[in-house]
Coordinates of C-alpha atoms in Angstrom, one line a residue:
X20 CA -64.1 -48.6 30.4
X21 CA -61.8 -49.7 27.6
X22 CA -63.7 -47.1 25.4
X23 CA -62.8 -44.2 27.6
X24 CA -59.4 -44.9 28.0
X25 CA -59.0 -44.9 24.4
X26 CA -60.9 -42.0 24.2
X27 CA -58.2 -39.9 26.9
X28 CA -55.6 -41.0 25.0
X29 CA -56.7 -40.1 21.6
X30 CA -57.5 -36.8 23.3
X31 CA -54.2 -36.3 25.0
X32 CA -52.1 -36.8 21.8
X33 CA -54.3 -33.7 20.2
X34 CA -53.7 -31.2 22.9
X35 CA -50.0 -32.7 22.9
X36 CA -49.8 -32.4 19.2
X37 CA -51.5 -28.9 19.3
X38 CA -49.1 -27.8 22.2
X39 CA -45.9 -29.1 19.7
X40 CA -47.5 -26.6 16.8
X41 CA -48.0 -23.8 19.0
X42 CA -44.4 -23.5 20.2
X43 CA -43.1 -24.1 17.0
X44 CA -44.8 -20.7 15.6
X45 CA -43.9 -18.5 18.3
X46 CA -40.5 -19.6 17.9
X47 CA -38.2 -16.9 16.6
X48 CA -37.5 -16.5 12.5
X49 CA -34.1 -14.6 12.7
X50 CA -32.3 -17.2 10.6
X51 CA -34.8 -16.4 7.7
X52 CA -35.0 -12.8 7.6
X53 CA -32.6 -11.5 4.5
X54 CA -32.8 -8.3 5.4
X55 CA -30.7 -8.8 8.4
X56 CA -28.3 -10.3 7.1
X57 CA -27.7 -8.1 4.3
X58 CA -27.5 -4.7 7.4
X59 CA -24.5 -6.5 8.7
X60 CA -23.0 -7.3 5.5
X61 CA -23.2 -4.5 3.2
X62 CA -20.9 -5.7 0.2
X63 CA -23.3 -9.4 0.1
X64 CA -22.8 -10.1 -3.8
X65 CA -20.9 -7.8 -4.4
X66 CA -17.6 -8.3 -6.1
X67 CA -14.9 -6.1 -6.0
X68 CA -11.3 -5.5 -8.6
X69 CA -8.1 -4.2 -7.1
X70 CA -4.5 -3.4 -8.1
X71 CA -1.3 -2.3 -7.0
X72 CA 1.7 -1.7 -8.3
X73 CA 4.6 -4.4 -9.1
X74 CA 6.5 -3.3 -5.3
X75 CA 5.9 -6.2 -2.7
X76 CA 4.8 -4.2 -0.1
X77 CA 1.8 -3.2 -2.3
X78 CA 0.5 -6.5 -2.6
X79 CA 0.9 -7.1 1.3
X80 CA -1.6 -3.6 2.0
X81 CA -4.2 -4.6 -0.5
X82 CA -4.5 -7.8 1.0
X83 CA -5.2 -6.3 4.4
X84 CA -7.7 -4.1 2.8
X85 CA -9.2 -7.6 1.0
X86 CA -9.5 -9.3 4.4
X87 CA -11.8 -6.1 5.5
X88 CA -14.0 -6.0 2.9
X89 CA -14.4 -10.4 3.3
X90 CA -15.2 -9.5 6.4
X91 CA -18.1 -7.0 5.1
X92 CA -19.3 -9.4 2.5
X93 CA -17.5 -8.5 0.1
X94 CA -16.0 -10.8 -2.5
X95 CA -12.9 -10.3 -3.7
X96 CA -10.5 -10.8 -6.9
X97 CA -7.0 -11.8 -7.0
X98 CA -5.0 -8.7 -6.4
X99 CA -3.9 -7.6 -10.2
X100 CA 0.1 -6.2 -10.0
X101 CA 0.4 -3.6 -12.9
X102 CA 2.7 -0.7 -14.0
X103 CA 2.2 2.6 -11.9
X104 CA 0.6 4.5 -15.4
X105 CA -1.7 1.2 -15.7
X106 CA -3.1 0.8 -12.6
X107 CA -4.0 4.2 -12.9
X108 CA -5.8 4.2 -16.2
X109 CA -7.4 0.8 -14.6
X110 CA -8.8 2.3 -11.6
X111 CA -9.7 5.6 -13.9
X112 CA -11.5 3.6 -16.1
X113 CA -13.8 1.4 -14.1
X114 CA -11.6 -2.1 -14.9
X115 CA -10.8 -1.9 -11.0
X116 CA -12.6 -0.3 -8.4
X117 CA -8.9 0.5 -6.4
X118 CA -5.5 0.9 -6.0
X119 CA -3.9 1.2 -2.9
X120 CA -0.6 2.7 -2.9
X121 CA -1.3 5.7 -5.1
X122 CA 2.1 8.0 -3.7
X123 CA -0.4 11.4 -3.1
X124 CA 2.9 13.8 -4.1
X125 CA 5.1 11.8 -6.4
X126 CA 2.2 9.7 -8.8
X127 CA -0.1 13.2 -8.9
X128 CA 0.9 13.4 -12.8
X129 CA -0.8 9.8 -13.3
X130 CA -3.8 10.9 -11.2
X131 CA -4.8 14.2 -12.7
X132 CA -3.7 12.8 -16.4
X133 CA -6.4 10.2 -15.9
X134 CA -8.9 12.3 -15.1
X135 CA -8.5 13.1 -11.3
X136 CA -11.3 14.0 -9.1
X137 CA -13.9 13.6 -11.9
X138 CA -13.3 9.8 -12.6
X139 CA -11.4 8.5 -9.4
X140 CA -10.8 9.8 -5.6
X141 CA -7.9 9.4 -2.9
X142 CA -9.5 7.9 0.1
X143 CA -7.4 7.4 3.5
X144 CA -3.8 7.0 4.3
X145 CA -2.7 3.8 4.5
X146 CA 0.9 4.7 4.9
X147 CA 2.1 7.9 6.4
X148 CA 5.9 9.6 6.3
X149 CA 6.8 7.9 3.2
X150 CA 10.6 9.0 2.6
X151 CA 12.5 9.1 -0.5
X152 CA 15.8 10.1 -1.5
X153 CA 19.5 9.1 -2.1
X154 CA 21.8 7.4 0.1
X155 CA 25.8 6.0 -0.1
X156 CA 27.2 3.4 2.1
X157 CA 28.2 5.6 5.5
X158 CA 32.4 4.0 4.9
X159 CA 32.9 6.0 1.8
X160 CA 31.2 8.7 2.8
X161 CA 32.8 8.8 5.7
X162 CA 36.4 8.3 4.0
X163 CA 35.9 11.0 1.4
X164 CA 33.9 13.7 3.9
X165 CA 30.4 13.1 1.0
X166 CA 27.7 14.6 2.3
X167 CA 25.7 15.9 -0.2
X168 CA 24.9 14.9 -4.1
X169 CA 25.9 18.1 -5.5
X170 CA 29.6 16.7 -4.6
X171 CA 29.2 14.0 -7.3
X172 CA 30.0 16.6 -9.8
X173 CA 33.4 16.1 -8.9
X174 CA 34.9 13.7 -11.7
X175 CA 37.1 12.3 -8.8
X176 CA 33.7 11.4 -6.4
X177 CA 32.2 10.6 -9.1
X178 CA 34.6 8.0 -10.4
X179 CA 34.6 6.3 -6.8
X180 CA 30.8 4.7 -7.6
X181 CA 31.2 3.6 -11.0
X182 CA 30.6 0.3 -11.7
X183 CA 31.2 -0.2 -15.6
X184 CA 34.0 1.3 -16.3
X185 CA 33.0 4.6 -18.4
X186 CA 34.3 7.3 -15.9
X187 CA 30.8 8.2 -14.3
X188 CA 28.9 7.4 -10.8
X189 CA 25.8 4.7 -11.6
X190 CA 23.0 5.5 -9.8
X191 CA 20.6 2.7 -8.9
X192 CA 17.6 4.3 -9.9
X193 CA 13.9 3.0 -10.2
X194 CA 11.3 1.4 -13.0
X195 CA 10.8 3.3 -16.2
X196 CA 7.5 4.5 -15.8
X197 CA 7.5 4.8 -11.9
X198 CA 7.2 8.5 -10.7
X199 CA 10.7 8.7 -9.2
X200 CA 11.7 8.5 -13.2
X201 CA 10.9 11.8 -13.5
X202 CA 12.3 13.1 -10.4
X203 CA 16.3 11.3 -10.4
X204 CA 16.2 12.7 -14.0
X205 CA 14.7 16.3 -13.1
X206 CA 17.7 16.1 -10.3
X207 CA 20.4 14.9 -12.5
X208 CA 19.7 18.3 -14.9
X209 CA 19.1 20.9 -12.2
X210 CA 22.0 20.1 -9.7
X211 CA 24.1 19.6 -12.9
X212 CA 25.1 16.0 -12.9
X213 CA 24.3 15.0 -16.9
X214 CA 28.7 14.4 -17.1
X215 CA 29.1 12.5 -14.3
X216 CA 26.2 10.1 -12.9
X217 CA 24.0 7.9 -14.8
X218 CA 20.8 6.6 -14.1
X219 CA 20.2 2.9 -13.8
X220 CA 16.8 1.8 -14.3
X221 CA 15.1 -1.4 -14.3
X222 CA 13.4 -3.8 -12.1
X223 CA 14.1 -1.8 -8.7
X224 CA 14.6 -5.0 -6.3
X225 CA 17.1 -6.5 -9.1
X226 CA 18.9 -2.9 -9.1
X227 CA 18.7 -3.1 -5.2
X228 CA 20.1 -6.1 -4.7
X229 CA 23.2 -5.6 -6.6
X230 CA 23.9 -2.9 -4.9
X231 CA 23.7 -5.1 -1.3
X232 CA 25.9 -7.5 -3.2
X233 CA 28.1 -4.7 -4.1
X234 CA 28.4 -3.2 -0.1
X235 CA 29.1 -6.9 0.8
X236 CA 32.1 -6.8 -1.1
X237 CA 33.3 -3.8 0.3
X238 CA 32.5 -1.4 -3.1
X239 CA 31.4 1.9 -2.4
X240 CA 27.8 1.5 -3.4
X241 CA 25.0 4.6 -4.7
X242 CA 21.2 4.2 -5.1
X243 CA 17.5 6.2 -4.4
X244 CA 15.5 4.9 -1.9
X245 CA 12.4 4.5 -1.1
X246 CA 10.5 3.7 2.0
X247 CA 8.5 1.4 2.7
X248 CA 10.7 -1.0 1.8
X249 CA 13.5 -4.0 2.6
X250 CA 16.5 -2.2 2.2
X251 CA 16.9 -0.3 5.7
X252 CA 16.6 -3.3 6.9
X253 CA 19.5 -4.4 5.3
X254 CA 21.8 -1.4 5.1
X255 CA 20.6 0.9 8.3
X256 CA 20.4 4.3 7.8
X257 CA 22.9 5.8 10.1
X258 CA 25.1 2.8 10.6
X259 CA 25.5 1.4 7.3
X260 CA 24.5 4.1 4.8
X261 CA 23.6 7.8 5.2
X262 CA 21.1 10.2 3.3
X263 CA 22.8 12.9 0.8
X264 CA 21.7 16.4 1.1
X265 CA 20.5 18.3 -2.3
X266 CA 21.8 22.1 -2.8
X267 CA 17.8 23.5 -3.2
X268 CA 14.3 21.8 -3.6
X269 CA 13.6 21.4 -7.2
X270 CA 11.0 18.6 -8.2
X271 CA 9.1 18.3 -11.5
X272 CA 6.3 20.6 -12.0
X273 CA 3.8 18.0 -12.5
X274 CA 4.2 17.3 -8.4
X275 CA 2.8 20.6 -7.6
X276 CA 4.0 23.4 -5.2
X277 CA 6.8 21.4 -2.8
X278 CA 8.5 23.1 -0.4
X279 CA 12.1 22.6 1.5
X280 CA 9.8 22.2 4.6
X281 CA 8.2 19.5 2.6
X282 CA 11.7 17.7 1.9
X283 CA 13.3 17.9 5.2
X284 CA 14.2 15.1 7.4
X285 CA 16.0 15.7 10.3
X286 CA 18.2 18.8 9.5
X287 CA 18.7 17.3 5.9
X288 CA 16.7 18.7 2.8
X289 CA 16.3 14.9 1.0
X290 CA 15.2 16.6 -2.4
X291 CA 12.1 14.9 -2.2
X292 CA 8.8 15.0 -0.2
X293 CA 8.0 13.2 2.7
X294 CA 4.8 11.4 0.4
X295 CA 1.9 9.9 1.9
X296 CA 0.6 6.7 0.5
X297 CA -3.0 6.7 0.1
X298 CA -6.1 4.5 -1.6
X299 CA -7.2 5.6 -5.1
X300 CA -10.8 4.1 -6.0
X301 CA -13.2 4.7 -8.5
X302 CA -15.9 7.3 -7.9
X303 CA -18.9 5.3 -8.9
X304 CA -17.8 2.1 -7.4
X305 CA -16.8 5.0 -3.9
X306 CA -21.2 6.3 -4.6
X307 CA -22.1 2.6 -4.8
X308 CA -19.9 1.2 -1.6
X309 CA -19.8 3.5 1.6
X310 CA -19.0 0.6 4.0
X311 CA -16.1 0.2 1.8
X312 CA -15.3 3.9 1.5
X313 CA -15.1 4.0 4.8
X314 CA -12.9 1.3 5.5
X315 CA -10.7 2.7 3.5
X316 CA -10.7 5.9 5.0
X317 CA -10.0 4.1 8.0
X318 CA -6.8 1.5 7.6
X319 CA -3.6 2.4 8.6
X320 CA -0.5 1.0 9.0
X321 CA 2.7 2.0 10.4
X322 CA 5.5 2.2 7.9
X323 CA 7.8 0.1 10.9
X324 CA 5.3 -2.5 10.3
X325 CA 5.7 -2.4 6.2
X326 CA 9.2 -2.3 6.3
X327 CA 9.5 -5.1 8.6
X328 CA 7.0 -7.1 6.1
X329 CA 9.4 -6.1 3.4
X330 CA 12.4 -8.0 5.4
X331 CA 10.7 -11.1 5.4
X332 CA 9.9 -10.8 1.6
X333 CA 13.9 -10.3 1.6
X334 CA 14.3 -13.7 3.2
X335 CA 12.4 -15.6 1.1
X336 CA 8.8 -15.1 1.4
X337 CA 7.8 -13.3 -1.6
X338 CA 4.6 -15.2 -3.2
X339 CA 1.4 -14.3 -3.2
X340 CA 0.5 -16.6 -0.8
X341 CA 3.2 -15.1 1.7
X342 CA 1.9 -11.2 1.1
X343 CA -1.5 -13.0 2.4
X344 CA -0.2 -15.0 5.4
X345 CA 1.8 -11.5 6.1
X346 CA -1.6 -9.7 6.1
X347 CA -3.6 -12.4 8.5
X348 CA -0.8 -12.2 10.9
X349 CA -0.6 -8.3 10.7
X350 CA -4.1 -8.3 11.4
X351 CA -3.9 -10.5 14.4
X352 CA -1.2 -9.0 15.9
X353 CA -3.6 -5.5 15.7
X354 CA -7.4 -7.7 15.7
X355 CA -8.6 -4.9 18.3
X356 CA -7.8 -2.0 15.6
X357 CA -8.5 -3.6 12.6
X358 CA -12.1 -5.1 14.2
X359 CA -12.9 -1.5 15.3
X360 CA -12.3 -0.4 11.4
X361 CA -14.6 -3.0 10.0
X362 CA -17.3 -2.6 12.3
X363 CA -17.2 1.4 11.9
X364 CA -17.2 0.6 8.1
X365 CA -20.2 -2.2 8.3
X366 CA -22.2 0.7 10.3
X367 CA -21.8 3.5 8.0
X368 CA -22.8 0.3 5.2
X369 CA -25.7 0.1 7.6
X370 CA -26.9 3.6 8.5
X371 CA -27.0 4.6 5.0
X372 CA -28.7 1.9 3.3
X373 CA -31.5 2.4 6.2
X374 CA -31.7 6.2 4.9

């Protein structure tokens, strides 16, 4: 009897062991499969460069687009700040796969000197409606009836925004090397205003913020704007400053055909087009990448938004680590959007690579 029972219970622990093997193989081997995991991330291993220019909202919209591709697989570099005619030459050049606020109307002279649509391409438009243009706190101009720059060539306007003492209006102008260089000084020659407005350039936030300083102290104050950017935030177009009309449309001709359609805003021809910021990546990186093409082709972010990113870079925030934070809570604020973009991206990744 002793033998038999040892016997059933020798044979029970086969069948039991047997049984345990026998699950374990038909269990499923998803986990283990590479090639699913590399359908629903299409940029696994891949490593990808990007620039912008020095401007602080530039770093805020490439970090957006650097959350995306993350969330694609993607790995990405520290965002590389750089001069608008080196970024250019970068991106051109293969150094960085993109750049992502390329101005299409006002930076075209970088993108066709570097080769335009043979080395690089302008994907998307991450920023739409992006003004430009000249403004003068709304008190003087209200004061001295100053609506349009043509009236600084009048010695006596002029005189009434100088701030160094030689006779003439200063202008706070932009970078050297920026595309609005070309256009203030294609302006101050065709509306005639070599004798009595100079051009201040250097850092453009520096320039800016003297002329805040200046309206604080009750100075009449004169500068070119751009948008997106802080200072409307500060001095509100309308109620603190107002745009100056230009006598004709006359831009540089490496901009193109522009008409005064082009450079009206609200009843007002601004000089300047009404741009549209947009992505500039290289073409072989754009061949070797369409999840990411297409997520670029896809973000897009209201200018209110940008500007209202560049007030808190105003107050304080203004390190890297700030444009980041700025981007994560952009991007929760809109998760429905901004999920909808990377998903479309990841399944164009997907489709194509299954081609």
């Amino acid at each position: 009897m002793k033998m038999k029972r040892k016997r059933k219970k020798h044979c029970l622990k086969i069948v039991l062991a047997f049984l345990s093997i026998s699950l374990i193989a038909c269990q499923p081997t998803i986990q283990s499969n590479p090639e699913s995991t590399d359908k629903t991330m299409p940029g696994k291993g891949v490593k990808v460069s990007s620039g912008s220019s020095i401007t602080t909202y530039a770093a805020f919209l490439t970090e957006v687009i650097n959350i995306g591709l993350e969330k694609l697989g993607y790995q990405t570099e520290a965002v590389k700040q750089l001069s608008v005619p080196v970024v250019h030459i970068s991106v051109s050049n293969g150094e960085l796969d993109f750049y992502t606020d390329h101005w299409e109307k006002l930076q075209n002279k970088f993108f066709i000197e570097n080769g335009g649509e043979d080395k690089f391409q302008r994907v998307g438009i991450i920023v739409d409606n992006a003004l430009q243009g000249y403004q003068i706190d709304k008190k003087t101009a209200d004061k001295y009836k100053i609506t349009s720059l043509e009236q600084l060539k009048n010695p006596k306007i002029a005189q009434l925004f100088d701030s160094d003492g030689d006779g003439k209006a200063n202008l706070a102008g932009c970078n050297p090397g920026w595309g609005c260089e070309l256009v203030i000084e294609h302006h101050l020659d065709v509306y005639g205003l070599r004798d009595t407005v100079e051009h201040d350039q250097g850092n453009y936030d520096i320039l800016l913020a003297d002329v805040v300083a200046r309206n604080r102290l009750e100075k009449p104050i004169l500068y070119y704007l751009y948008t997106p950017h802080w200072i409307p935030a500060v001095l509100e177009p309308g109620k603190d400053a107002i745009w100056l009309e230009v006598p004709f449309t006359s831009l540089p001709k490496e901009q193109g055909e522009v008409s005064e359609q082009e450079t009206m805003l609200d009843g007002k021809n601004l000089g300047i087009a009404v741009d549209r910021v947009r992505i500039v990546a290289n073409n072989k990186f754009l061949q070797a990448n369409p999840a990411a093409k297409r997520l670029f082709e896809l973000v897009s972010i209201p200018i209110e938004d940008v500007n209202a990113q560049q007030k808190l870079v105003q107050d304080g925030e203004s390190n890297s680590k700030d444009f980041r934070r700025h981007a994560e809570e952009w991007i929760k604020k809109n998760q429905e959007k901004f999920d909808g973009w990377v998903e479309e991206a990841r399944n164009t990744g997907t489709n194509l690579s299954e081609k």
